[in-house]
C-alpha positions as a Markdown table, in Angstrom:
| # | Residue | x | y | z |
|---|---|---|---|---|
| 1 | Phe | -14.3 | 7.7 | -1.9 |
| 2 | Glu | -11.0 | 6.9 | -3.4 |
| 3 | Trp | -12.6 | 3.8 | -5.0 |
| 4 | Leu | -15.4 | 5.8 | -6.4 |
| 5 | Lys | -13.1 | 8.4 | -7.8 |
| 6 | Ala | -11.1 | 5.6 | -9.5 |
| 7 | Gln | -14.3 | 4.4 | -11.2 |
| 8 | Gly | -14.6 | 7.8 | -12.8 |
| 9 | Gly | -16.6 | 9.6 | -10.2 |
| 10 | Val | -20.4 | 9.9 | -9.4 |
| 11 | Ala | -21.4 | 10.6 | -13.0 |
| 12 | Ala | -19.5 | 7.6 | -14.4 |
| 13 | Met | -20.9 | 5.3 | -11.6 |
| 14 | Glu | -24.4 | 6.5 | -12.4 |
| 15 | Gln | -24.0 | 5.6 | -16.1 |
| 16 | Gln | -22.6 | 2.2 | -15.1 |
| 17 | Asn | -25.5 | 1.5 | -12.8 |
| 18 | Ile | -28.0 | 2.6 | -15.4 |
| 19 | Ala | -26.3 | 0.1 | -17.9 |
| 20 | Lys | -26.4 | -2.8 | -15.4 |
| 21 | Ala | -30.0 | -2.1 | -14.6 |
| 22 | Gln | -31.0 | -1.9 | -18.2 |
| 23 | Leu | -29.2 | -5.2 | -19.1 |
| 24 | Leu | -30.9 | -7.1 | -16.3 |
| 25 | Tyr | -34.4 | -5.6 | -16.6 |
| 26 | Gly | -34.1 | -6.1 | -20.4 |
| 27 | Cys | -33.5 | -9.9 | -19.9 |
| 28 | Ile | -36.4 | -10.1 | -17.5 |
| 29 | Asp | -38.8 | -8.0 | -19.7 |
| 30 | Asn | -38.0 | -10.0 | -22.8 |
| 31 | Ser | -38.3 | -13.3 | -21.1 |
| 32 | Gln | -41.1 | -15.9 | -21.1 |
| 33 | Leu | -39.9 | -17.4 | -17.9 |
| 34 | Tyr | -39.0 | -14.4 | -15.7 |
| 35 | Tyr | -41.1 | -11.4 | -14.7 |
| 36 | Asn | -40.9 | -8.3 | -12.6 |
| 37 | Ala | -44.1 | -6.9 | -11.2 |
| 38 | Val | -42.7 | -3.5 | -10.2 |
| 39 | Asp | -43.9 | -0.6 | -12.3 |
| 40 | Lys | -41.2 | 0.5 | -14.8 |
| 41 | Asn | -41.2 | 4.1 | -13.3 |
| 42 | Cys | -40.5 | 2.7 | -9.8 |
| 43 | Arg | -37.8 | 0.2 | -10.4 |
| 44 | Ser | -34.6 | 0.1 | -8.4 |
| 45 | Arg | -31.2 | 0.3 | -10.1 |
| 46 | Met | -29.7 | -1.5 | -7.1 |
| 47 | Asn | -32.1 | -4.3 | -6.1 |
| 48 | Val | -33.8 | -6.1 | -8.9 |
| 49 | Pro | -36.6 | -8.5 | -7.8 |
| 50 | Phe | -37.8 | -11.1 | -10.3 |
| 51 | Phe | -39.9 | -14.2 | -10.3 |
| 52 | Leu | -40.0 | -17.4 | -12.3 |
| 53 | Arg | -43.5 | -17.9 | -13.8 |
| 54 | Asp | -43.0 | -21.5 | -12.9 |
| 55 | Glu | -42.1 | -21.3 | -9.1 |
| 56 | Ser | -41.4 | -25.1 | -9.1 |
| 57 | Arg | -38.1 | -24.3 | -10.8 |
| 58 | Asn | -36.8 | -21.8 | -8.2 |
| 59 | Asn | -34.6 | -24.3 | -6.4 |
| 60 | Ala | -33.1 | -25.5 | -9.7 |
| 61 | Phe | -32.5 | -21.9 | -10.7 |
| 62 | Leu | -30.8 | -21.1 | -7.3 |
| 63 | Gln | -28.7 | -24.3 | -7.5 |
| 64 | Gly | -27.5 | -23.4 | -11.1 |
| 65 | Ala | -26.7 | -19.8 | -9.9 |
| 66 | Gln | -24.7 | -21.1 | -7.0 |
| 67 | Glu | -22.8 | -23.5 | -9.2 |
| 68 | Ala | -22.0 | -20.5 | -11.4 |
| 69 | Gly | -20.7 | -18.5 | -8.5 |
| 70 | Leu | -23.8 | -16.2 | -8.3 |
| 71 | Leu | -24.9 | -16.1 | -4.7 |
| 72 | Asn | -27.6 | -14.7 | -2.5 |
| 73 | Leu | -30.2 | -14.5 | -5.2 |
| 74 | Lys | -33.0 | -16.0 | -3.2 |
| 75 | Gly | -35.7 | -13.3 | -2.5 |
| 76 | His | -37.1 | -12.2 | 0.8 |
| 77 | Lys | -38.8 | -15.1 | 2.7 |
| 78 | Met | -42.1 | -13.1 | 2.9 |
| 79 | Val | -42.1 | -12.2 | -0.9 |
| 80 | Gly | -40.3 | -15.1 | -2.5 |
| 81 | Gly | -38.9 | -15.2 | -5.9 |
| 82 | Met | -35.3 | -13.8 | -6.6 |
| 83 | Arg | -33.5 | -10.6 | -5.9 |
| 84 | Ala | -30.2 | -9.5 | -7.6 |
| 85 | Ser | -28.4 | -6.8 | -5.6 |
| 86 | Ile | -26.4 | -4.9 | -8.2 |
| 87 | Tyr | -24.8 | -2.1 | -6.1 |
| 88 | Asn | -21.9 | 0.0 | -7.2 |
| 89 | Ala | -19.2 | -2.7 | -6.5 |
| 90 | Met | -21.0 | -5.2 | -8.8 |
| 91 | Pro | -19.3 | -4.9 | -12.2 |
| 92 | Leu | -21.2 | -5.1 | -15.5 |
| 93 | Ala | -19.5 | -8.4 | -16.1 |
| 94 | Gly | -21.1 | -9.8 | -13.0 |
| 95 | Val | -24.6 | -8.7 | -14.3 |
| 96 | Gln | -23.8 | -10.1 | -17.7 |
| 97 | Lys | -22.9 | -13.4 | -16.0 |
| 98 | Leu | -26.3 | -13.4 | -14.3 |
| 99 | Val | -28.1 | -12.6 | -17.5 |
| 100 | Asp | -26.2 | -15.3 | -19.4 |
| 101 | Leu | -27.3 | -17.8 | -16.7 |
| 102 | Met | -30.8 | -16.7 | -16.9 |
| 103 | Gln | -31.0 | -17.0 | -20.7 |
| 104 | Ala | -29.3 | -20.5 | -20.6 |
| 105 | Phe | -31.7 | -21.5 | -17.8 |
| 106 | Glu | -34.8 | -20.3 | -19.8 |
| 107 | Ala | -33.6 | -22.1 | -22.9 |
| 108 | Gln | -33.2 | -25.4 | -20.9 |
| 109 | His | -36.3 | -25.2 | -18.8 |
| 110 | Tyr | -39.0 | -23.1 | -20.5 |
| 111 | Lys | -41.4 | -25.2 | -22.5 |
| 112 | Gly | -43.8 | -22.4 | -23.7 |
């Protein structure tokens, strides 16, 4: 509770979570390599699933993420794809780091 208060309280945390989700979903929605199949009205601000259109690149993406210090992005074993957990303790800078990696990976690997 003290940590939450130090972040500006519930209203401030909500605004930070909205900003993080918008940043990540914006990257996915404006991509030719990544996609999210969840209806925009039903998307989570905390858990963001996404897929690579070319699933043969999943392992390379996960390896690059691990090398960048971005861990646990592999999606559920029954669903596949990726899942970014951007709960309250994840700073906007962490989401920006993921978006930067995603954009760099797309620039390097997407031949569309």
